[in-house]
Short mmCIF file of C-alpha atoms in Angstrom, two decimals:
data_model
loop_
_atom_site.label_atom_id
_atom_site.label_comp_id
_atom_site.label_asym_id
_atom_site.label_seq_id
_atom_site.Cartn_x
_atom_site.Cartn_y
_atom_site.Cartn_z
CA MET A 1 32.03 102.84 74.37
CA PRO A 2 34.90 104.50 72.44
CA GLN A 3 34.71 108.10 71.37
CA THR A 4 34.01 108.79 67.71
CA LEU A 5 36.14 110.73 65.25
CA LEU A 6 34.24 111.58 62.06
CA LEU A 7 36.14 111.81 58.77
CA ALA A 8 34.14 113.40 55.96
CA CYS A 9 35.81 112.14 52.79
CA ASP A 10 35.12 113.11 49.16
CA LEU A 11 37.68 110.74 47.55
CA SER A 12 39.64 113.62 46.00
CA ALA A 13 43.43 113.63 45.91
CA GLU A 14 43.41 116.58 48.34
CA ASN A 15 41.58 114.43 50.88
CA ARG A 16 44.32 111.83 51.24
CA ALA A 17 46.25 113.84 53.83
CA ALA A 18 43.09 114.26 55.92
CA PHE A 19 42.32 110.54 55.59
CA ALA A 20 45.77 109.57 56.81
CA ARG A 21 45.68 112.13 59.63
CA ALA A 22 42.28 110.84 60.79
CA VAL A 23 43.52 107.23 60.87
CA LYS A 24 46.59 108.30 62.84
CA LEU A 25 44.57 110.39 65.32
CA ALA A 26 41.94 107.69 65.85
CA HIS A 27 44.65 105.12 66.52
CA ALA A 28 46.59 107.41 68.88
CA GLN A 29 43.52 108.51 70.84
CA GLY A 30 41.71 105.15 70.91
CA CYS A 31 38.71 106.52 69.01
CA ARG A 32 36.38 104.78 66.61
CA LEU A 33 36.84 106.20 63.11
CA ASP A 34 33.59 106.81 61.24
CA ILE A 35 34.26 107.51 57.55
CA LEU A 36 31.44 109.35 55.79
CA HIS A 37 30.85 110.08 52.11
CA VAL A 38 27.90 112.19 50.98
CA LEU A 39 26.22 111.25 47.68
CA ASP A 40 24.14 113.43 45.39
CA PRO A 41 20.47 112.68 46.25
CA TYR A 42 19.28 113.61 42.76
CA LEU A 43 20.98 110.71 41.00
CA PRO A 44 18.71 107.89 39.74
CA HIS A 45 18.06 105.20 42.36
CA GLN A 46 19.96 102.47 40.53
CA ALA A 47 22.90 104.80 39.93
CA LEU A 48 22.97 105.66 43.63
CA HIS A 49 22.91 101.96 44.55
CA ASP A 50 25.81 101.15 42.22
CA LEU A 51 27.75 104.26 43.21
CA GLU A 52 27.40 103.51 46.93
CA ALA A 53 29.00 100.09 46.51
CA GLY A 54 31.85 101.59 44.49
CA VAL A 55 32.45 104.37 47.03
CA VAL A 56 32.58 101.95 49.98
CA HIS A 57 35.00 99.71 48.08
CA GLU A 58 37.23 102.68 47.25
CA LEU A 59 37.22 103.91 50.86
CA GLU A 60 38.17 100.44 52.07
CA ARG A 61 41.02 100.34 49.54
CA GLN A 62 42.28 103.79 50.59
CA LEU A 63 42.13 102.80 54.26
CA THR A 64 44.26 99.72 53.56
CA ASP A 65 46.76 101.74 51.50
CA ILE A 66 47.11 104.43 54.17
CA ARG A 67 47.58 101.91 56.96
CA GLU A 68 50.34 100.21 54.95
CA ASP A 69 51.99 103.49 53.90
CA TYR A 70 52.19 104.78 57.47
CA ALA A 71 52.50 101.39 59.24
CA LEU A 72 49.40 102.05 61.34
CA THR A 73 47.22 99.61 63.20
CA ALA A 74 43.63 99.97 62.05
CA PRO A 75 41.32 101.64 64.57
CA GLU A 76 37.75 100.42 64.93
CA THR A 77 36.24 101.72 61.70
CA LEU A 78 32.76 102.26 60.25
CA ILE A 79 32.34 103.28 56.59
CA GLN A 80 29.00 104.73 55.49
CA THR A 81 27.42 106.78 52.73
CA VAL A 82 24.47 109.16 53.02
CA THR A 83 22.65 111.37 50.53
CA GLY A 84 22.00 115.09 50.81
CA ALA A 85 23.78 118.45 50.95
CA PRO A 86 27.34 117.64 52.10
CA TYR A 87 27.71 120.33 54.79
CA ALA A 88 24.26 119.60 56.27
CA GLU A 89 24.81 115.84 56.36
CA ILE A 90 28.26 116.17 57.93
CA ILE A 91 26.84 118.39 60.68
CA ARG A 92 23.84 116.08 61.20
CA GLU A 93 26.00 112.97 61.40
CA ALA A 94 28.35 114.66 63.87
CA HIS A 95 25.33 115.40 66.08
CA ASP A 96 23.87 111.90 65.75
CA ARG A 97 27.18 110.16 66.45
CA ASP A 98 28.16 112.55 69.27
CA ALA A 99 31.48 112.96 67.47
CA THR A 100 34.39 114.38 69.45
CA MET A 101 35.94 115.81 66.29
CA ILE A 102 35.36 116.21 62.54
CA VAL A 103 38.28 115.88 60.13
CA LEU A 104 38.07 117.46 56.66
CA GLY A 105 40.48 117.90 53.80
CA THR A 106 41.04 121.32 52.25
CA HIS A 107 40.59 122.38 48.64
CA ARG A 108 42.70 125.52 48.50
CA LYS A 109 41.52 128.43 46.38
CA ARG A 110 44.39 130.84 46.95
CA GLY A 111 43.41 134.49 46.88
CA GLN A 112 39.84 133.70 45.83
CA HIS A 113 37.78 134.75 48.85
CA ALA A 114 34.49 134.63 46.94
CA LEU A 115 34.99 130.94 46.11
CA VAL A 116 35.61 129.99 49.74
CA GLY A 117 32.70 131.44 51.71
CA GLY A 118 30.03 129.03 50.50
CA THR A 119 32.10 125.86 50.46
CA THR A 120 31.32 122.76 52.48
CA LEU A 121 34.45 123.34 54.54
CA ALA A 122 33.59 126.94 55.46
CA ARG A 123 30.02 125.97 56.39
CA VAL A 124 31.08 123.03 58.55
CA LEU A 125 33.71 125.16 60.31
CA SER A 126 31.05 127.74 61.14
CA ARG A 127 28.26 125.37 62.25
CA ALA A 128 29.70 122.09 63.53
CA PRO A 129 28.81 120.96 67.08
CA CYS A 130 32.38 119.84 67.89
CA PRO A 131 35.96 120.77 67.03
CA VAL A 132 36.76 120.63 63.30
CA LEU A 133 40.21 119.85 61.92
CA THR A 134 41.09 121.00 58.41
CA VAL A 135 44.09 119.15 57.01
CA SER A 136 46.30 119.76 54.01
CA HIS A 137 49.75 118.77 55.26
CA SER A 138 50.99 115.19 55.35
CA PRO A 139 50.55 113.41 58.71
CA GLU A 140 54.30 112.82 58.68
CA GLN A 141 54.56 116.49 59.68
CA ALA A 142 53.87 116.36 63.41
CA TRP A 143 51.76 119.06 65.02
CA GLN A 144 54.46 120.17 67.44
CA ASP A 145 53.97 123.96 67.27
CA VAL A 146 50.38 125.06 67.89
CA LEU A 147 49.31 128.70 67.69
CA VAL A 148 46.33 129.71 69.84
CA PRO A 149 44.98 133.29 69.60
CA VAL A 150 43.67 134.27 73.05
CA ASP A 151 41.68 137.08 74.61
CA PHE A 152 41.44 135.32 78.03
CA SER A 153 37.67 134.96 77.75
CA LEU A 154 35.81 131.81 78.78
CA ALA A 155 35.71 130.83 75.11
CA SER A 156 39.51 131.13 74.88
CA ARG A 157 39.86 128.93 77.92
CA HIS A 158 37.64 126.31 76.32
CA THR A 159 39.70 126.37 73.12
CA LEU A 160 42.92 125.94 75.10
CA ARG A 161 41.45 122.98 76.97
CA ASP A 162 40.49 121.34 73.67
CA VAL A 163 44.03 121.82 72.37
CA LEU A 164 45.58 120.32 75.49
CA THR A 165 43.12 117.42 75.43
CA HIS A 166 43.94 116.42 71.88
CA PHE A 167 47.60 117.51 71.67
CA PRO A 168 49.02 117.39 75.22
CA GLN A 169 52.67 117.34 74.11
CA ALA A 170 52.56 120.28 71.70
CA ARG A 171 54.49 123.51 72.10
CA LEU A 172 51.94 126.28 72.50
CA THR A 173 52.21 129.89 71.40
CA LEU A 174 49.48 132.13 72.81
CA LEU A 175 48.98 135.17 70.59
CA HIS A 176 47.31 138.21 72.12
CA ALA A 177 46.65 141.36 70.11
CA TRP A 178 46.38 144.64 71.96
CA HIS A 179 45.52 148.19 70.98
CA LEU A 180 46.05 151.14 73.34
CA PRO A 181 43.71 154.14 73.16
CA GLY A 182 45.24 157.18 71.49
CA ASP A 183 48.00 155.23 69.79
CA ASP A 184 47.00 156.27 66.27
CA GLU A 185 46.66 159.92 67.21
CA MET A 186 49.56 160.33 69.67
CA GLY A 187 52.03 157.62 68.70
CA SER A 188 54.77 160.11 67.77
CA ASP A 189 54.51 162.11 71.02
CA SER A 190 57.51 161.38 73.27
CA GLY A 191 55.51 161.58 76.49
CA TYR A 192 52.90 159.23 75.10
CA ALA A 193 55.63 156.86 73.89
CA ARG A 194 57.06 156.60 77.43
CA TRP A 195 53.58 156.00 78.84
CA ARG A 196 52.95 153.35 76.18
CA GLU A 197 56.11 151.46 77.11
CA ARG A 198 55.15 151.48 80.79
CA GLU A 199 51.61 150.38 79.93
CA LEU A 200 52.84 147.58 77.71
CA ALA A 201 55.17 146.29 80.43
CA ALA A 202 52.33 146.40 82.96
CA ARG A 203 50.01 144.66 80.51
CA ARG A 204 52.50 141.85 79.96
CA ILE A 205 52.74 141.32 83.73
CA ARG A 206 48.95 141.17 84.00
CA LEU A 207 48.67 138.78 81.06
CA GLU A 208 51.37 136.50 82.43
CA ALA A 209 49.42 136.38 85.70
CA GLU A 210 46.31 135.49 83.67
CA ILE A 211 48.24 132.69 81.98
CA ASP A 212 49.38 131.34 85.35
CA LYS A 213 45.75 131.26 86.52
CA LEU A 214 44.68 129.63 83.29
CA MET A 215 47.37 126.97 83.57
CA GLU A 216 46.22 126.17 87.09
CA GLU A 217 42.74 125.55 85.70
CA VAL A 218 43.79 123.25 82.86
CA GLY A 219 46.56 121.35 84.68
CA ASP A 220 49.99 120.34 83.41
CA VAL A 221 50.95 121.97 80.14
CA PRO A 222 53.87 121.66 77.74
CA GLU A 223 56.23 124.43 76.68
CA LEU A 224 54.35 127.72 76.32
CA GLU A 225 55.15 131.19 74.97
CA LEU A 226 53.11 134.41 75.16
CA VAL A 227 53.35 136.76 72.17
CA LEU A 228 51.96 140.29 72.44
CA GLU A 229 51.44 142.27 69.25
CA GLN A 230 49.82 145.63 68.70
CA GLY A 231 46.94 146.04 66.23
CA ASP A 232 43.62 144.69 65.06
CA PRO A 233 43.34 141.02 66.14
CA GLY A 234 42.47 139.78 62.66
CA GLU A 235 45.36 141.57 60.99
CA VAL A 236 47.78 140.57 63.75
CA LEU A 237 46.79 136.92 63.30
CA MET A 238 47.08 136.97 59.51
CA ASP A 239 50.47 138.72 59.61
CA TYR A 240 51.78 136.24 62.19
CA LEU A 241 50.63 133.27 60.08
CA ARG A 242 52.45 134.63 57.05
CA ARG A 243 55.68 135.27 59.00
CA GLN A 244 55.74 132.20 61.22
CA PRO A 245 53.22 129.58 60.09
CA PRO A 246 52.67 127.03 62.87
CA ASP A 247 52.05 123.32 62.41
CA LEU A 248 48.48 123.90 63.59
CA LEU A 249 46.31 126.95 64.21
CA ALA A 250 43.70 126.43 66.94
CA LEU A 251 41.03 129.05 67.46
CA GLY A 252 37.51 129.31 68.80
CA HIS A 253 34.40 129.48 66.66
CA GLN A 254 33.67 132.95 68.03
CA ASP A 255 37.06 134.17 66.78
CA LEU A 256 35.99 133.65 63.18
CA ALA A 257 33.56 136.55 63.58
CA LEU A 258 35.39 138.58 66.24
CA PHE A 259 38.81 138.67 64.56
CA GLY A 260 37.43 139.59 61.16
CA ARG A 261 34.81 142.15 62.05
CA HIS A 262 36.75 145.17 60.72
CA GLN A 263 37.99 143.44 57.55
CA PRO A 264 36.55 143.39 54.02
CA ALA A 265 36.35 139.58 53.99
CA PRO A 266 35.36 137.27 56.88
CA LEU A 267 38.31 135.72 58.69
CA ILE A 268 37.35 132.17 57.69
CA GLU A 269 37.53 133.13 54.01
CA ARG A 270 40.93 134.78 54.49
CA LEU A 271 42.34 131.80 56.37
CA LEU A 272 41.22 129.35 53.70
CA ALA A 273 42.26 131.51 50.76
CA GLU A 274 45.46 133.25 51.91
CA VAL A 275 47.42 130.94 54.20
CA HIS A 276 48.47 127.31 54.03
CA VAL A 277 48.08 125.93 57.53
CA ASP A 278 46.24 123.07 59.21
CA MET A 279 43.55 124.42 61.48
CA MET A 280 41.31 123.36 64.37
CA VAL A 281 38.16 125.37 65.11
CA CYS A 282 36.56 124.74 68.51
CA ARG A 283 33.10 125.51 69.80
CA ALA A 284 32.62 128.01 72.62
CA TRP A 285 31.04 125.40 74.93
#
């Protein structure tokens, strides 16, 4: 039985990139593509019946257009509608279908953190049982450069395995944020500065050894780079994304809380409101 990739589609113009990406991924990975649209349960019964037929027809038309635009062979496909709260139904259907991944389009609200936190996208990213891909860029832009924040925990290892499973040919950048004790208070002291340089060099050696161990666990890997930056993990990540946005950001579900714990807005809200990057959020198991 093929694995299932779940595309949650709302028929908006912003969703076209996600639709095309999902078709391309399902074809490349040999998955069945389940396309889901959630209807408002409070509409009159007859209106729901008529709307369902129209939605399915439109999804079929979009699927045909996307296949022709990108010259893709159609994967095994199932198109369905359900009624309910969109985020809850997407999560429920992912559970029921044992989906290997959820694909969602993004509706960017730049700089508007308060408008992001309660959205369907933010809720699915926080609660889904499987990796979630958020897509805004055209599928013609290959995911060649993937940024993975790491703290070398078991959760980080799981995220890295998910990345290598789905994107085995990507170039990986592992971003590790570090903060030495006393740096804020003694940073200008010359003796402390010399100690800091020695400590940083030793830390890089230890982290490179950790990477070697990690690579032995996950098997063959593509090109890989370790980046060490000083500071709060959330701020380091946001600054890096602004300077050098990758094709894809891959991080663990636990990072959404961990990396943003000292910030005025949760990390998920900042990522959705402040930066323009495709993203994969993985579970910690």
